Coordinates of C-alpha atoms in Angstrom, one line a residue:
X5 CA 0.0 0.0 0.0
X6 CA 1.6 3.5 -1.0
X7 CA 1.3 6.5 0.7
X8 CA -1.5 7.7 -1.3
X9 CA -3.6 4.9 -1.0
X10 CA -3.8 5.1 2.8
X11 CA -4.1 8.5 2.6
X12 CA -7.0 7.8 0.4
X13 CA -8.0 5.5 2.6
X14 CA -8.2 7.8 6.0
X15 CA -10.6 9.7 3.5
X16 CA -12.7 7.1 3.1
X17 CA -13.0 5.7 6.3
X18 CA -13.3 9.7 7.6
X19 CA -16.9 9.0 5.9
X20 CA -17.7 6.8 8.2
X21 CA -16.8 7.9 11.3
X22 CA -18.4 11.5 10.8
X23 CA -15.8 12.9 14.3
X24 CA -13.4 14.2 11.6
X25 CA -13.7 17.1 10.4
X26 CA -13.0 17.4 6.8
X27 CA -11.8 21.1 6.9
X28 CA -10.8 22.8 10.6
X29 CA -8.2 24.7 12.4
X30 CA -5.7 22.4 14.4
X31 CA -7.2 22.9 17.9
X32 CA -10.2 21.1 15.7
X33 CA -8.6 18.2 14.2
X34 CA -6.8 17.4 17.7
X35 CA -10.1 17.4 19.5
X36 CA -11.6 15.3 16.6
X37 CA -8.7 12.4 16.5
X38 CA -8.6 12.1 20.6
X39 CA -12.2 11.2 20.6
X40 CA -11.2 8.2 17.8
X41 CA -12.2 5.2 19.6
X42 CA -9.4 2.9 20.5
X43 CA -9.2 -0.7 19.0
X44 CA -9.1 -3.4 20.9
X45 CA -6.5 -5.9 20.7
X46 CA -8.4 -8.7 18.9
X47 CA -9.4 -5.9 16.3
X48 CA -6.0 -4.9 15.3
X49 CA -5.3 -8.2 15.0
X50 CA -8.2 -8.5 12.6
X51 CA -7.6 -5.5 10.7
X52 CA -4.1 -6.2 10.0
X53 CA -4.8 -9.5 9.0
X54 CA -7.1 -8.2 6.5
X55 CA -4.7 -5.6 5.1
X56 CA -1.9 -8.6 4.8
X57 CA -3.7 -11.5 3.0
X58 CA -6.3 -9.2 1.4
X59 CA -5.1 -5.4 0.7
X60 CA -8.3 -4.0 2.5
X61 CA -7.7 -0.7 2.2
X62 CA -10.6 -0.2 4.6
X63 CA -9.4 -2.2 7.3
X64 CA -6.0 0.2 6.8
X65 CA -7.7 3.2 7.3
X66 CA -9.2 2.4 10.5
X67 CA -5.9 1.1 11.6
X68 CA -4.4 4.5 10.7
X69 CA -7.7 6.6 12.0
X70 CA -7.3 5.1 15.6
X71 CA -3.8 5.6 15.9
X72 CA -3.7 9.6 14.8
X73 CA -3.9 10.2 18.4
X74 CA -0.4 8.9 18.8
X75 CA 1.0 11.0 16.5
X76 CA -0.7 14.3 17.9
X77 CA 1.0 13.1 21.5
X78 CA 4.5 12.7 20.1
X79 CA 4.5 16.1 18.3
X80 CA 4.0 17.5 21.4
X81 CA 7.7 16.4 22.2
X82 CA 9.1 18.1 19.4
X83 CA 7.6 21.7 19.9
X84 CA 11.0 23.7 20.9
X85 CA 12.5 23.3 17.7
X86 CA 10.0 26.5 16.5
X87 CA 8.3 24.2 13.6
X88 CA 4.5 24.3 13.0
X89 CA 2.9 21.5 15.5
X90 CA 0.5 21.4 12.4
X91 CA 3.9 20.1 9.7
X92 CA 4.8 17.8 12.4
X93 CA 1.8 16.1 13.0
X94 CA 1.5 16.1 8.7
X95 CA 5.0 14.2 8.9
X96 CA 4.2 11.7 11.7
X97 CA 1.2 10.8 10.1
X98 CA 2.9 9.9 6.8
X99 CA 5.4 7.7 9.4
X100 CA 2.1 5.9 11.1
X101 CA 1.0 5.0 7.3
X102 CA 4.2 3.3 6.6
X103 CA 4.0 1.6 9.8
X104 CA 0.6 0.5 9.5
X105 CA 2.2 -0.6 5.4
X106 CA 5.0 -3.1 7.0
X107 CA 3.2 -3.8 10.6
X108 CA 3.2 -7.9 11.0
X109 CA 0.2 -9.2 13.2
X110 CA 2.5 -12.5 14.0
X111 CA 5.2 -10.6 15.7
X112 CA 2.8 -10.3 19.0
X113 CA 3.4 -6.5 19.4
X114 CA 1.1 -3.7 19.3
X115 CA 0.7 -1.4 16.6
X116 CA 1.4 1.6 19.0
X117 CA 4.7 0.3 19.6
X118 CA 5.9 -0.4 16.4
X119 CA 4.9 3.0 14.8
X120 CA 6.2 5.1 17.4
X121 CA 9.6 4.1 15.6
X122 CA 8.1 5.2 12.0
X123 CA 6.6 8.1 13.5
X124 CA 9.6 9.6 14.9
X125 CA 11.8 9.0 11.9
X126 CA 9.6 11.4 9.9
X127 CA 9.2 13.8 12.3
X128 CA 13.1 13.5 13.2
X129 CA 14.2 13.9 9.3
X130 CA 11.5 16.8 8.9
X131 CA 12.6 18.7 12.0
X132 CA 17.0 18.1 10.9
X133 CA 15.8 19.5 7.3
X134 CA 14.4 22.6 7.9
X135 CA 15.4 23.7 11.6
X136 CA 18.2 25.4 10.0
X137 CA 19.4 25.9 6.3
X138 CA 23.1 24.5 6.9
X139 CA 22.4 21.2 7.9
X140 CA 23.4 20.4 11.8
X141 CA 23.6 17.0 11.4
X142 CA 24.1 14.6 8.5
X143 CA 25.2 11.4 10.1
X144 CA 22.9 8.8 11.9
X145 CA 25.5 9.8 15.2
X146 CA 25.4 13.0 15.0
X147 CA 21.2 12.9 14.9
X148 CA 21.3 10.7 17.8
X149 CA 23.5 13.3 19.7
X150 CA 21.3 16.2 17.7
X151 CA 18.3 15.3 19.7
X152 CA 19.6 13.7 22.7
X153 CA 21.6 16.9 23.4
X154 CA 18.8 19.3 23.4
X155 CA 16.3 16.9 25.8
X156 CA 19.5 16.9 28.1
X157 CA 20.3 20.7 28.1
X158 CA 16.1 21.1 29.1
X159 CA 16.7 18.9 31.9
X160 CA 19.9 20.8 33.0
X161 CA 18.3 23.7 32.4
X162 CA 15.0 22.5 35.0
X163 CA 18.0 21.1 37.7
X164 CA 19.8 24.3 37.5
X165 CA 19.9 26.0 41.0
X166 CA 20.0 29.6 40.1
X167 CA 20.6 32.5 42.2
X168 CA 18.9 35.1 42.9
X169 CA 19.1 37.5 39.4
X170 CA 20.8 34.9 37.5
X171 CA 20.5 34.5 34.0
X172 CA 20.7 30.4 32.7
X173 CA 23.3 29.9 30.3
X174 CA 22.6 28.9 26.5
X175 CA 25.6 26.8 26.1
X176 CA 27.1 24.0 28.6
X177 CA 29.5 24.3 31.0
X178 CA 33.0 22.5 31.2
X179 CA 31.9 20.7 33.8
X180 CA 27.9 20.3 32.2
X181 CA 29.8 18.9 28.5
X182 CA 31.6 16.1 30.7
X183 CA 28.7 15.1 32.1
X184 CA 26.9 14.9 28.6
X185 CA 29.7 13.3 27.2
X186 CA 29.4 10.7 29.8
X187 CA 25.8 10.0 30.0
X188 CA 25.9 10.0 26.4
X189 CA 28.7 7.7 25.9
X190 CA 30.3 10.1 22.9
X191 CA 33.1 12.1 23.2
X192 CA 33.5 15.6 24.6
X193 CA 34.6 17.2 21.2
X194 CA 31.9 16.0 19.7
X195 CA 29.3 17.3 22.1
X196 CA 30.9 20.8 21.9
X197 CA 31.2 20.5 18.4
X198 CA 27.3 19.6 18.4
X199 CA 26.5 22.8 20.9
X200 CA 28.6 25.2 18.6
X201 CA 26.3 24.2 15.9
X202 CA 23.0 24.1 17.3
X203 CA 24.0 27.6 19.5
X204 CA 24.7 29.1 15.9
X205 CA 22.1 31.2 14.3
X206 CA 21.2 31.2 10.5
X207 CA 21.9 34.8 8.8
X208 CA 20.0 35.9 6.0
X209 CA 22.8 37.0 3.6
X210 CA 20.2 39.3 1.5
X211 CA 17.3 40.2 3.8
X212 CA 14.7 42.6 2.9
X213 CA 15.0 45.5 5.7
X214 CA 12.1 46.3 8.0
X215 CA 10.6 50.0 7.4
X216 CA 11.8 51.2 10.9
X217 CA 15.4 50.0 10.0
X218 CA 15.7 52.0 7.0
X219 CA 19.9 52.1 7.9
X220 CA 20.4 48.4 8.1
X221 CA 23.0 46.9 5.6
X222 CA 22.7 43.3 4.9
X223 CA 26.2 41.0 5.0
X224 CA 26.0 40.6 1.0
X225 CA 27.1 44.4 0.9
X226 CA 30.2 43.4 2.9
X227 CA 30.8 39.8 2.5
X228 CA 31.0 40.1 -1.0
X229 CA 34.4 39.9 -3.1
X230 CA 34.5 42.4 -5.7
X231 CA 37.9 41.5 -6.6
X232 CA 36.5 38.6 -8.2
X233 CA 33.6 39.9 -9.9
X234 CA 33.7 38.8 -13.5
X235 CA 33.0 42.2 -14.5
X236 CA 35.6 44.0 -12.3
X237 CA 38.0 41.3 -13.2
X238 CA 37.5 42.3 -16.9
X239 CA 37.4 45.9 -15.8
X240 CA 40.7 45.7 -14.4
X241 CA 42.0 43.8 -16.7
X242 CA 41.7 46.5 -19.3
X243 CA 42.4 49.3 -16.9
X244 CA 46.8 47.5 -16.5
X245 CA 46.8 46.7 -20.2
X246 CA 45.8 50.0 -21.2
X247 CA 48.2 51.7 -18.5
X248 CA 51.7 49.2 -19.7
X249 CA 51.3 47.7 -23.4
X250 CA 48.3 49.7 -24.2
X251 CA 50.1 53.1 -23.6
X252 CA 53.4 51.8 -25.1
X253 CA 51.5 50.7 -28.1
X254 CA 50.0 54.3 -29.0
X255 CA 53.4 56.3 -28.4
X256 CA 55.0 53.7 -31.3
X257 CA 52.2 54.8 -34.1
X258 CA 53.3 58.6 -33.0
X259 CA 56.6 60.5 -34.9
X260 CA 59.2 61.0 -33.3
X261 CA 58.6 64.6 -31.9
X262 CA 54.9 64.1 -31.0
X263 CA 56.4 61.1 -29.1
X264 CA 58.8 63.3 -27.2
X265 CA 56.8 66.1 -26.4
X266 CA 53.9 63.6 -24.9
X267 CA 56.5 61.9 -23.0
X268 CA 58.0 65.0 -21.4
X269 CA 54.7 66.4 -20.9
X270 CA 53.0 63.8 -19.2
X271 CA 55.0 60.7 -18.8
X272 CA 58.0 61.9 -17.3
X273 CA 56.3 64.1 -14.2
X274 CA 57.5 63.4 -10.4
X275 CA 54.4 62.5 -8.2
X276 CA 54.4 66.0 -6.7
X277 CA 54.1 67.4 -10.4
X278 CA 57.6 68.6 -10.9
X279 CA 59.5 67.4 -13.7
X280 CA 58.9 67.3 -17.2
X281 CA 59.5 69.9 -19.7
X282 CA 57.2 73.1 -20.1
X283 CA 55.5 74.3 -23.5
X284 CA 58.5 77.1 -23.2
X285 CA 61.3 74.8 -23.1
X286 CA 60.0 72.4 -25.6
X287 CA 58.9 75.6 -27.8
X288 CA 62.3 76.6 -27.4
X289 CA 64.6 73.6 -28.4
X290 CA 62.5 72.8 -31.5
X291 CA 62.9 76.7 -32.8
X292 CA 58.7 77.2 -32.8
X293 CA 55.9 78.9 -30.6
X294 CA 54.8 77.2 -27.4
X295 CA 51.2 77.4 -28.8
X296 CA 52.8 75.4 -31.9
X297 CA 54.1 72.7 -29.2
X298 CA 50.4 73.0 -27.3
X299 CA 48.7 71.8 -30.9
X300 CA 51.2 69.0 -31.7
X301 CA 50.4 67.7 -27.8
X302 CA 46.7 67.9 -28.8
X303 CA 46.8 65.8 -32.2
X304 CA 49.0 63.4 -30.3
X305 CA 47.0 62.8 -27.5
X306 CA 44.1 62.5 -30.2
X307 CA 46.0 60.4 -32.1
X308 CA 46.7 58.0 -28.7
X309 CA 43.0 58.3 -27.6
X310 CA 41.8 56.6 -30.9
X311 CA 44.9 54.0 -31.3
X312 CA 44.3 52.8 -27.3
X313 CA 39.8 52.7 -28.3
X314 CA 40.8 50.4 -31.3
X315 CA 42.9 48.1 -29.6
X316 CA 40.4 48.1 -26.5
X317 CA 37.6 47.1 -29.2

């Protein structure tokens, strides 16, 4: 039976016993399943045998239907985690139907028992997938420890004698780890490992800012690494050929004066400015006016400008 079939089948049966409500807020469906009558023994045993030799879908259903109460009892055990009681209860219910699915009547256990396993692996994989976005566990170890680490810290955290104005810690003590580490049988690196990650908070890299905190800069304005921005990378790319062979390349295509007077005029000045030859003293030493010198800069430097654009192209 797939997961779809029993669900059609809770459907169906839902017909019949009229104490579900087919639409409803949660407070509604919980008050709905908890007044699902309870089978007895000898009627699991019947239904399953009927869903085993014969595929009743029917007998599935009411299999599943008096068991939702389970489910609605063991997501109560996983409300700190800040997920929708209404998504867990979804999720265990999908882990009852694949325990009603592989449930064997000859074993000589009860249903209840056998799904609370399949219930809790749902809800267990549902809560490690979206409690955070970078995955706190990924390891069947580190899952154990995942959960078993919280439930401890709660009951540190109830044991706790505080003081009068103190404040209980969010992460364990030296003396708090050894003691998890201990009653845990793992070792200590791993449990601080496991608090560092489950103290951690998840960071919107790219947030959309609240109207009140009109100032606020999200990390992506500062986390980001321009320097390797394809487009800056081109940018300056072109920006040192242009300033070595791009610069070299346009004084070759000049004469020999227009070369000269560019290179004394602008190549060959100090950082403070000084240095360099004035439109006097090149007007001078080639026998013509300095405004003479002033329009053979110009047509060079036109001449450059247009040589450095085709080569850029």
């Amino acid at each position: 039976m797939t997961n779809a079939t029993a669900t059609n089948a809770i459907a169906a049966t839902a017909t019949k016993w009229p104490a579900i409500p087919a639409l409803g807020n949660l407070d509604a469906y919980i008050t709905a399943v908890n007044r699902m009558p309870m089978l007895t023994p000898e009627e699991e045993q019947r239904y399953a045998q009927q869903l085993r030799e014969h595929n009743d879908v029917d007998a599935a259903g009411r299999l599943v239907m008096s068991h939702l109460r389970v489910v609605v009892a063991v997501s109560r055990q996983y409300m700190g985690y800040g997920l929708p009681q209404g998504d867990l209860i979804q999720e265990g219910n999908v882990g009852l139907m694949k325990a009603v699915k592989r449930f064997d009547p000859d074993q000589g256990v009860r249903l209840v028992s056998y799904a609370l396993h399949w219930i809790k692996a749902e809800m267990h994989e549902y809560i490690l997938k979206n409690w955070r976005m970078v995955k706190v566990a990924t390891t069947k170890a580190q899952r154990k420890l995942f959960f078993n680490l919280r439930s401890l810290k709660q009951e540190l955290k109830s044991t706790h004698a505080m003081t009068d104005g103190e404040i209980y810690r969010a992460t364990l003590s030296e003396q708090e780890i050894d003691q998890v580490a201990k009653q845990l049988n793992v070792k200590r690196e791993e449990v601080i490992e496991m608090e560092t990650r489950m103290s951690g908070g998840d960071v919107m890299l790219d947030p959309t800012p609240s109207d009140e905190d009109s100032s606020y800069i999200a990390p992506i304005a500062y986390l980001s690494d321009n320097a390797s921005e394809p487009t800056q990378v081109i940018e300056t790319r072109e920006r040192n050929y242009m300033a070595t062979d791009g610069i070299q390349m346009a004084l070759d295509a000049l004469d020999d004066r227009s070369r000269r007077i560019v290179s004394e005029r602008w190549l060959n000045v100090n950082d403070d400015g000084s240095g360099g030859m004035t439109l006097h003293e090149l007007a001078d030493e080639y026998g013509v006016s300095a405004e003479r010198i002033r329009q053979i800069e110009v047509a060079a430097m036109k001449k450059m400008k247009k040589s450095m654009s085709a080569a850029a192209a």
